[in-house]
N, CA, C and O of each residue as an XYZ file, in Angstrom:
732
protein
N      36.523     62.408    166.825
C      37.735     63.093    166.916
C      37.576     64.542    167.573
O      36.619     65.254    167.268
N      38.417     64.895    168.362
C      38.331     66.017    169.114
C      38.769     67.402    168.247
O      39.715     67.483    167.463
N      38.015     68.242    168.534
C      38.284     69.426    167.714
C      39.683     70.072    168.291
O      39.947     70.039    169.493
N      40.441     70.588    167.433
C      41.717     71.174    167.854
C      41.523     72.686    167.988
O      40.715     73.314    167.304
N      42.267     73.193    168.858
C      42.104     74.687    168.806
C      43.090     75.119    168.093
O      44.098     74.446    167.880
N      42.880     76.384    167.614
C      43.764     77.266    166.922
C      45.220     77.172    167.438
O      45.390     77.374    168.640
N      46.244     76.900    166.692
C      47.588     76.957    167.255
C      48.044     75.500    167.835
O      49.233     75.322    168.102
N      47.236     74.624    167.995
C      47.678     73.313    168.567
C      48.450     72.653    167.561
O      48.504     72.896    166.356
N      49.140     71.630    168.353
C      50.058     70.905    167.269
C      49.470     69.647    167.074
O      48.703     69.063    167.840
N      49.946     69.229    165.844
C      49.607     68.019    165.265
C      50.472     66.892    165.875
O      51.500     67.266    166.438
N      50.207     65.560    165.846
C      50.961     64.608    166.265
C      52.416     64.516    165.809
O      53.276     63.860    166.396
N      52.586     65.167    164.813
C      54.114     65.139    164.234
C      54.735     66.542    164.612
O      55.840     66.845    164.161
N      54.107     67.312    165.350
C      54.720     68.410    165.938
C      54.696     69.586    164.978
O      55.598     70.414    165.097
N      53.783     69.757    164.051
C      53.778     70.764    163.183
C      52.451     71.526    163.512
O      51.460     71.009    164.029
N      52.585     72.863    163.125
C      51.452     73.727    163.463
C      50.379     73.347    162.383
O      50.622     73.192    161.186
N      49.189     73.223    162.971
C      48.061     73.013    162.013
C      47.427     74.212    161.524
O      46.724     74.175    160.514
N      47.638     75.320    162.200
C      47.137     76.588    161.830
C      48.036     77.272    160.852
O      49.191     77.589    161.135
N      47.454     77.500    159.649
C      48.515     78.193    158.775
C      48.420     79.704    158.795
O      49.216     80.417    158.184
N      47.470     80.140    159.481
C      47.140     81.609    159.605
C      48.127     82.201    160.897
O      48.080     83.380    161.247
N      48.827     81.403    161.399
C      49.622     81.820    162.572
C      50.874     82.657    162.084
O      51.491     82.348    161.065
N      51.148     83.549    162.742
C      52.268     84.416    162.525
C      53.692     83.965    162.970
O      53.726     83.355    164.039
N      54.714     84.141    162.408
C      55.938     83.758    163.011
C      56.239     84.597    164.340
O      55.732     85.704    164.526
N      56.989     84.062    165.127
C      57.194     84.569    166.408
C      58.131     85.743    166.377
O      58.394     86.249    167.468
N      58.697     86.274    165.253
C      59.850     87.330    165.242
C      59.185     88.550    165.499
O      59.918     89.526    165.335
N      57.982     88.813    165.864
C      57.614     90.163    166.114
C      56.407     90.298    165.222
O      55.928     89.414    164.511
N      55.975     91.576    165.371
C      54.691     92.032    164.585
C      55.149     92.295    163.033
O      55.947     93.179    162.721
N      54.594     91.493    162.205
C      54.830     91.748    160.661
C      56.116     91.709    160.120
O      56.346     92.198    159.014
N      57.146     91.067    160.935
C      58.411     90.917    160.516
C      58.778     89.488    159.993
O      58.275     88.495    160.518
N      59.640     89.399    158.977
C      59.833     88.120    158.533
C      60.966     87.585    159.354
O      61.814     88.339    159.831
N      60.983     86.268    159.523
C      62.155     85.907    160.280
C      63.609     85.837    159.409
O      64.681     85.779    160.012
N      63.543     85.846    158.064
C      64.741     85.732    157.285
C      65.384     87.321    157.070
O      66.547     87.569    156.751
N      64.405     88.217    157.309
C      65.063     89.625    157.204
C      65.974     90.019    158.242
O      65.785     89.698    159.415
N      67.095     90.800    157.800
C      68.210     91.036    158.691
C      68.030     92.578    159.005
O      67.694     93.298    158.065
N      68.225     93.130    160.232
C      68.185     94.412    160.402
C      69.424     95.011    160.270
O      70.365     94.527    160.900
N      69.636     96.214    159.393
C      70.820     96.854    159.251
C      70.996     97.948    160.228
O      70.079     98.708    160.538
N      72.259     98.014    160.731
C      72.448     98.879    161.674
C      72.507    100.340    160.910
O      72.905    100.448    159.750
N      72.053    101.462    161.723
C      72.136    102.688    161.114
C      73.477    103.251    160.592
O      73.464    104.063    159.667
N      74.634    102.844    161.157
C      75.881    103.353    160.778
C      76.578    102.616    159.683
O      77.664    103.048    159.296
N      76.030    101.481    159.113
C      76.799    100.735    158.038
C      75.995    101.330    156.887
O      74.781    101.534    156.930
N      76.877    101.613    155.753
C      76.383    102.053    154.354
C      76.246    100.785    153.585
O      76.428     99.663    154.056
N      75.877    101.088    152.245
C      75.632     99.982    151.320
C      76.840     99.018    151.210
O      77.959     99.520    151.102
N      76.710     97.776    151.228
C      77.557     96.781    151.138
C      78.198     96.522    149.673
O      77.412     96.222    148.774
N      79.495     96.615    149.398
C      79.920     96.460    148.218
C      80.393     94.931    147.945
O      81.215     94.373    148.672
N      79.843     94.370    146.925
C      80.119     92.913    146.799
C      81.171     92.860    145.848
O      81.664     93.844    145.296
N      81.543     91.515    145.654
C      82.846     91.234    144.881
C      82.340     91.356    143.343
O      83.160     91.617    142.462
N      81.075     91.176    143.068
C      80.722     91.226    141.689
C      80.551     92.655    141.247
O      80.724     92.968    140.069
N      80.215     93.523    142.167
C      80.281     95.041    141.835
C      81.651     95.502    141.669
O      81.862     96.344    140.796
N      82.745     95.012    142.481
C      84.007     95.414    142.252
C      84.546     94.903    140.999
O      85.334     95.602    140.361
N      84.155     93.614    140.537
C      84.616     93.106    139.335
C      84.097     93.976    138.196
O      84.877     94.379    137.333
N      82.889     94.254    138.174
C      82.069     94.911    137.225
C      82.579     96.379    137.045
O      82.700     96.865    135.920
N      82.858     97.027    138.118
C      83.585     98.370    138.262
C      84.926     98.347    137.539
O      85.216     99.214    136.715
N      85.821     97.242    137.892
C      87.035     97.262    137.261
C      86.987     97.067    135.738
O      87.700     97.723    134.979
N      86.054     96.069    135.299
C      85.959     95.860    133.878
C      85.669     97.187    133.204
O      86.336     97.593    132.252
N      84.542     97.917    133.791
C      84.071     99.172    133.272
C      85.339    100.172    132.962
O      85.656    100.653    131.873
N      85.986    100.347    134.272
C      87.441    101.162    134.178
C      88.441    100.856    133.268
O      89.118    101.738    132.740
N      88.604     99.499    133.011
C      89.571     98.928    132.008
C      89.094     99.368    130.567
O      89.771    100.004    129.759
N      87.720     98.882    130.383
C      87.308     99.444    129.039
C      87.266    101.011    128.692
O      87.416    101.437    127.547
N      87.068    101.725    129.691
C      87.091    103.318    129.573
C      88.526    103.529    129.251
O      88.854    104.177    128.257
N      89.345    103.027    130.021
C      90.830    103.416    129.642
C      91.353    102.972    128.377
O      92.137    103.691    127.759
N      90.962    101.767    127.905
C      91.335    101.308    126.473
C      90.760    102.169    125.342
O      91.355    102.449    124.301
N      89.528    102.551    125.686
C      88.729    103.342    124.767
C      89.252    104.922    124.685
O      89.158    105.635    123.686
N      89.747    105.252    125.793
C      90.196    106.639    125.934
C      91.572    106.828    125.140
O      91.779    107.850    124.485
N      92.537    105.744    125.237
C      93.597    105.689    124.215
C      93.336    105.703    122.884
O      93.908    106.408    122.053
N      92.403    104.861    122.672
C      91.940    104.832    121.038
C      91.207    106.259    120.667
O      91.265    106.755    119.542
N      90.600    106.770    121.638
C      89.938    107.986    121.205
C      90.860    109.098    121.036
O      90.641    109.951    120.176
N      91.987    109.153    121.880
C      92.938    110.166    121.670
C      93.808    110.193    120.635
O      94.245    111.237    120.152
N      94.199    108.645    120.113
C      94.802    108.616    118.879
C      93.916    109.055    117.688
O      94.413    109.670    116.745
N      92.700    108.760    117.731
C      91.684    109.094    116.665
C      91.695    110.523    116.513
O      91.924    111.100    115.450
N      91.411    111.132    117.730
C      91.378    112.619    117.756
C      92.579    113.232    117.263
O      92.475    114.163    116.464
N      93.703    112.827    117.638
C      95.090    113.523    117.036
C      95.110    113.236    115.635
O      95.538    114.121    114.893
N      94.713    112.128    115.133
C      94.716    111.752    113.711
C      93.828    112.787    112.952
O      94.165    113.392    111.934
N      92.560    112.900    113.653
C      91.586    113.741    112.770
C      92.256    115.293    112.849
O      92.197    116.015    111.854
N      92.775    115.671    113.862
C      93.298    116.981    113.850
C      94.443    117.252    112.906
O      94.615    118.353    112.383
N      95.303    116.087    112.688
C      96.130    116.177    111.855
C      95.764    116.152    110.334
O      96.363    116.794    109.472
N      94.778    115.383    110.140
C      94.127    115.603    108.839
C      93.616    116.843    108.534
O      93.798    117.234    107.381
N      92.990    117.587    109.338
C      92.492    118.870    109.144
C      93.422    119.894    108.984
O      93.168    120.866    108.272
N      94.555    119.757    109.626
C      95.848    120.620    109.408
C      96.292    120.443    108.084
O      96.497    121.440    107.392
N      96.479    119.235    107.609
C      96.808    118.953    106.464
C      96.061    119.458    105.233
O      96.597    119.912    104.222
N      94.630    119.306    105.474
C      93.743    119.775    104.450
C      93.756    121.384    104.296
O      93.439    121.933    103.241
N      94.132    122.043    105.392
C      94.097    123.364    105.612
C      95.450    123.783    104.836
O      95.385    124.687    104.002
N      96.605    123.170    105.085
C      97.848    123.487    104.550
C      97.801    123.240    103.008
O      98.431    124.008    102.281
N      97.091    122.217    102.477
C      96.921    121.935    101.179
C      95.999    122.977    100.395
O      96.234    123.341     99.243
N      95.095    123.339    101.041
C      94.279    124.508    100.398
C      95.001    125.693    100.136
O      94.857    126.339     99.098
N      96.048    126.102    101.374
C      96.657    127.282    101.148
C      97.705    127.064     99.986
O      97.836    127.881     99.074
N      98.440    125.903    100.084
C      99.308    125.609     98.695
C      98.726    125.607     97.441
O      99.274    126.110     96.460
N      97.556    125.022     97.419
C      96.777    125.266     96.060
C      96.406    126.504     95.679
O      96.327    126.705     94.468
N      96.124    127.510     96.534
C      95.673    128.899     96.243
C      97.070    129.536     95.973
O      97.167    130.279     94.996
N      98.191    129.299     96.782
C      99.622    129.922     96.232
C      99.818    129.305     94.747
O     100.084    130.096     93.843
N      99.726    128.249     94.528
C     100.070    127.644     93.259
C      99.221    128.368     92.006
O      99.682    128.657     90.902
N      97.906    128.571     92.467
C      97.163    129.261     91.407
C      97.528    130.622     91.237
O      97.359    131.174     90.150
N      98.035    131.238     92.256
C      98.474    132.664     92.138
C      99.785    132.616     91.276
O      99.934    133.373     90.316
N     100.721    131.706     91.652
C     101.905    131.739     90.866
C     101.739    131.406     89.380
O     102.465    131.873     88.503
N     100.751    130.584     89.178
C     100.555    130.094     87.659
C      99.974    131.415     87.150
O     100.536    131.896     86.166
N      98.952    132.062     87.662
C      98.528    133.436     87.020
C      99.695    134.442     86.751
O      99.881    135.044     85.693
N     100.414    134.518     87.835
C     101.628    135.449     87.682
C     102.590    135.037     86.465
O     103.090    135.893     85.736
N     102.801    133.716     86.307
C     103.648    133.289     85.184
C     102.934    133.545     83.798
O     103.562    133.897     82.799
N     101.633    133.348     83.819
C     100.769    133.780     82.642
C     100.995    135.216     82.219
O     101.224    135.567     81.061
N     100.905    136.041     83.312
C     101.064    137.562     83.106
C     102.528    137.819     82.367
O     102.688    138.674     81.496
N     103.456    137.032     82.804
C     104.884    137.357     82.251
C     104.833    136.982     80.801
O     105.687    137.490     80.074
N     104.015    136.223     80.315
C     103.880    135.787     78.905
C     103.715    137.055     78.104
O     104.317    137.170     77.037
N     102.908    138.041     78.576
C     102.482    139.107     77.945
C     103.702    140.270     77.820
O     104.228    140.668     78.859
N     104.081    140.734     76.671
C     105.301    141.608     76.506
C     104.984    143.054     77.270
O     105.854    143.666     77.890
N     103.601    143.511     77.133
C     103.289    144.573     77.762
C     103.544    144.662     79.292
O     104.045    145.656     79.815
N     103.168    143.566     79.960
C     103.363    143.254     81.399
C     104.754    143.385     81.652
O     105.119    144.046     82.624
N     105.683    142.767     80.802
C     107.143    142.836     81.064
C     107.685    144.237     81.074
O     108.446    144.647     81.950
N     107.223    145.008     79.977
C     107.666    146.371     80.036
C     107.338    147.209     81.083
O     108.135    148.045     81.509
N     106.069    147.031     81.594
C     105.500    147.735     82.763
C     106.385    147.256     84.014
O     106.805    148.049     84.856
N     106.590    146.066     84.042
C     107.445    145.671     85.295
C     108.911    146.381     85.218
O     109.411    146.905     86.213
N     109.524    146.352     84.008
C     110.876    146.855     83.788
C     110.757    148.170     84.345
O     111.525    148.452     85.265
N     109.889    149.066     83.931
C     109.822    150.397     84.178
C     109.716    150.733     85.677
O     110.372    151.621     86.222
N     108.726    149.846     86.353
C     108.431    150.034     87.802
C     109.416    149.531     88.625
O     109.697    150.141     89.656
N     109.995    148.488     88.319
C     111.148    147.732     89.123
C     112.446    148.279     89.004
O     113.185    148.357     89.985
N     112.786    148.671     87.860
C     114.274    148.963     87.494
C     114.478    150.467     87.128
O     115.573    151.026     87.071
N     113.257    151.043     86.887
C     113.334    152.338     86.444
C     113.760    152.505     84.970
O     114.227    153.599     84.652
N     113.653    151.583     84.080
C     113.972    151.562     82.618
C     113.175    152.551     81.921
O     112.129    153.003     82.389
N     113.696    152.906     80.738
C     112.897    153.920     79.955
C     113.130    153.197     78.528
O     114.066    152.431     78.299
N     112.068    153.588     77.555
C     112.241    153.109     76.331
C     113.102    153.999     75.471
O     113.185    155.190     75.770
N     113.701    153.558     74.508
C     114.544    154.261     73.566
C     113.830    155.577     73.083
O     112.741    155.531     72.511
N     114.498    156.755     73.343
C     113.980    157.982     72.780
C     113.146    158.608     74.043
O     112.684    159.738     73.880
N     112.937    157.978     75.229
C     112.149    158.613     76.219
C     113.496    159.232     77.094
O     114.673    158.912     76.926
N     112.938    160.235     78.093
C     113.813    160.720     79.055
C     113.477    160.482     80.223
O     112.351    160.855     80.552
N     114.166    159.924     81.034
C     113.732    159.521     82.514
C     114.207    160.649     83.391
O     115.294    161.192     83.195
N     113.282    161.044     84.484
C     113.654    162.055     85.321
C     113.476    161.625     86.669
O     112.567    160.892     87.058
N     114.641    162.253     87.556
C     114.463    161.648     89.021
C     114.449    163.184     89.669
O     115.072    164.137     89.199
N     113.657    163.212     90.774
C     113.732    164.444     91.495
C     114.720    164.267     92.810
O     114.607    163.366     93.641
N     115.585    165.182     92.819
C     116.585    165.070     93.925
C     116.232    166.050     94.924
O     115.917    167.172     94.525
N     116.236    165.793     96.213
C     115.948    166.787     97.285
C     117.070    167.398     97.700
O     118.155    167.046     97.237
N     116.969    168.422     98.651
C     118.098    169.305     98.962
C     119.125    168.533     99.755
O     120.263    168.995     99.832
N     118.836    167.454    100.320
C     119.972    166.594    100.989
C     120.711    165.662     99.958
O     121.705    165.025    100.308
N     120.205    165.595     98.682
C     120.923    164.722     97.654
C     120.383    163.481     97.434
O     120.903    162.730     96.609
N     119.198    163.094     98.195
C     118.625    161.873     98.060
C     117.650    161.870     96.966
O     117.118    162.937     96.656
N     117.316    160.637     96.262
C     116.401    160.757     95.243
C     114.879    160.773     96.003
O     114.745    160.052     96.992
N     113.876    161.493     95.596
C     112.688    161.593     96.017
C     111.670    160.782     95.260
O     111.843    160.688     94.045
N     110.634    160.184     95.805
C     109.528    159.499     95.143
C     110.119    157.932     95.170
O     111.065    157.526     95.844
N     109.395    157.272     94.365
C     109.498    155.714     94.428
C     110.845    155.504     93.597
O     111.000    155.871     92.432
N     111.714    154.906     94.322
C     112.995    154.628     93.625
C     113.199    153.090     93.608
O     113.162    152.482     94.678
N     113.423    152.409     92.394
C     113.585    151.066     92.382
C     114.894    150.761     93.023
O     115.838    151.526     92.826
N     115.039    149.633     93.826
C     116.129    149.173     94.361
C     116.498    147.791     93.993
O     115.667    146.889     94.091
N     117.742    147.570     93.558
C     118.110    146.122     93.103
C     118.503    145.393     94.409
O     118.746    145.971     95.468
N     118.535    144.103     94.217
C     119.029    143.131     95.272
C     120.454    143.354     95.402
O     121.129    143.614     94.406
N     120.977    143.267     96.606
C     122.203    143.270     96.849
C     122.979    141.961     96.418
O     122.498    140.863     96.698
N     124.105    142.064     95.778
C     124.843    140.922     95.226
C     125.184    140.050     96.451
O     125.503    140.554     97.528
N     125.106    138.736     96.246
C     125.731    137.866     97.197
C     127.045    138.194     97.759
O     128.024    138.583     97.123
N     126.951    137.978     99.119
C     128.388    138.196     99.700
C     129.371    137.114     99.519
O     129.078    135.940     99.744
N     130.590    137.511     99.095
C     131.628    136.403     98.767
C     132.053    135.986    100.170
O     132.447    136.785    101.020
N     131.952    134.776    100.332
C     132.377    134.017    101.538
C     133.730    133.547    101.269
O     134.138    132.968    100.262
N     134.438    133.923    102.443
C     135.891    133.358    102.387
C     135.817    131.981    102.969
O     135.043    131.803    103.909
N     136.516    131.015    102.528
C     136.611    129.670    102.920
C     137.179    129.586    104.392
O     138.143    130.259    104.756
N     136.545    128.761    105.152
C     136.890    128.573    106.403
C     138.364    127.800    106.457
O     138.947    127.410    105.446
N     138.758    127.680    107.528
C     140.060    126.836    107.824
C     139.849    125.240    107.748
O     140.741    124.466    107.399
N     138.597    124.868    108.107
C     138.348    123.399    107.966
C     138.046    123.100    106.525
O     138.295    121.979    106.081
N     137.444    124.184    105.654
C     137.262    123.854    104.145
C     138.489    123.800    103.592
O     138.626    122.920    102.743
N     139.555    124.579    103.854
C     140.811    124.529    103.224
C     141.623    123.180    103.610
O     142.298    122.585    102.770
N     141.501    122.748    104.956
C     141.898    121.467    105.379
C     141.357    120.382    104.467
O     142.122    119.632    103.861
N     139.954    120.296    104.364
C     139.422    119.289    103.698
C     139.750    119.202    102.184
O     139.766    118.135    101.570
N     140.022    120.463    101.611
C     140.354    120.439    100.436
C     141.759    119.894     99.993
O     142.034    119.498     98.860
N     142.585    119.939    101.053
C     144.000    119.373    100.842
C     143.773    117.840    100.996
O     144.364    117.063    100.246
N     142.982    117.427    101.895
C     142.629    115.877    102.069
C     142.093    115.410    100.793
O     142.486    114.329    100.355
N     141.202    116.137    100.122
C     140.782    115.570     98.794
C     141.722    115.559     97.653
O     141.763    114.610     96.870
N     142.467    116.589     97.548
C     143.618    116.523     96.577
C     144.850    115.660     96.883
O     145.716    115.446     96.035
N     144.887    115.212     98.032
C     146.177    114.457     98.324
C     146.022    113.031     97.784
O     147.034    112.393     97.494
N     144.869    112.534     97.645
C     144.685    111.201     97.083
C     144.798    111.287     95.490
O     145.193    110.260     94.939
N     144.536    112.249     94.789
C     144.349    112.259     93.484
C     145.693    112.450     92.899
O     146.647    112.909     93.527
N     145.727    111.980     91.349
C     147.057    111.868     90.695
C     147.389    113.284     90.327
O     148.569    113.615     90.209
N     146.303    114.234     90.119
C     146.599    115.669     89.646
C     147.533    116.357     90.390
O     148.423    117.058     89.906
N     147.303    116.128     91.774
C     148.224    116.786     92.680
C     149.559    116.365     92.816
O     150.372    117.000     93.488
N     149.828    115.328     92.212
C     151.166    114.530     92.223
C     151.856    115.122     91.054
O     151.829    114.543     89.968
N     152.556    116.399     91.245
C     153.237    116.938     90.157
C     154.828    116.806     90.325
O     155.542    117.185     89.396
N     155.351    116.318     91.402
C     156.809    116.224     91.429
C     157.227    115.232     90.665
O     156.536    114.242     90.425
N     158.433    115.426     90.210
C     159.173    114.532     89.041
C     159.708    113.385     90.030
O     160.107    113.581     91.178
N     159.640    112.139     89.359
C     159.925    110.995     90.056
C     161.363    110.922     89.870
O     161.787    111.144     88.736
N     162.273    110.617     90.905
C     163.679    110.055     90.599
C     163.864    108.800     90.526
O     163.405    107.989     91.330
N     164.671    108.490     89.385
C     164.977    107.110     89.243
C     166.031    106.706     90.096
O     166.953    107.474     90.370
N     165.947    105.372     90.600
C     167.086    104.911     91.190
C     168.188    104.639     90.303
O     168.110    104.223     89.147
N     169.336    104.947     91.035
C     170.719    104.549     90.107
C     170.504    103.036     89.685
O     170.020    102.205     90.455
N     170.885    102.773     88.468
C     170.792    101.290     88.167
C     172.139    100.636     88.635
O     173.202    101.224     88.438
N     172.084     99.373     89.278
C     173.249     98.689     89.683
C     173.705     97.718     88.510
O     172.951     96.873     88.029
N     174.951     97.914     88.118
C     175.395     96.841     87.382
C     175.247     95.514     87.673
O     175.364     95.136     88.839
N     175.019     94.784     86.822
C     174.947     93.328     87.062
C     176.173     92.585     87.354
O     177.244     92.927     86.853
N     176.069     91.621     88.112
C     177.282     91.047     88.733
C     178.356     90.570     87.598
O     179.576     90.639     87.749
N     177.766     90.128     86.564
C     178.699     89.577     85.609
C     179.287     90.657     84.591
O     180.213     90.415     83.817
N     178.607     91.913     84.699
C     178.844     93.051     83.774
C     179.798     93.836     84.634
O     179.470     93.914     85.818
N     180.787     94.364     84.315
C     181.756     95.285     84.786
C     182.843     95.528     83.993
O     183.710     96.321     84.360
């Protein structure tokens, strides 16, 4: 058999030397594609689908998170309002207990209304302009008498029109007709 030189072909047309490099150039692979410097990273369909799924999940979780956050804020506001109301209730209960004491009632009557006990003399200092000086108890104004409006009067007549109480006119009897056989 004759010796073959490196790079010679076998009878089947294959290279027998396995150390031979491909003809694509120095150290390059024939399957590698060269990218042009102007083209950026390629976006694949798989990346677009993945990105859209992530955005969809983000949108759905955002709506849920917003509802959760709103409910949490409402709970906090309700707890704060409840604590305020409980403190107010406690203060009113203490005030109610104070009014069970007759001495406290006497004190409040003296301070608020200027009352004096029997046998005591109450004094008021009157200034040059005729007004009372010092702390003067003031009573609440009586409620204002409200005149009924025209529509209230009208509705009152509608209400009384259907009742039997308002019907005081005497009924007039129809004259009786003699029967045909009687006359």
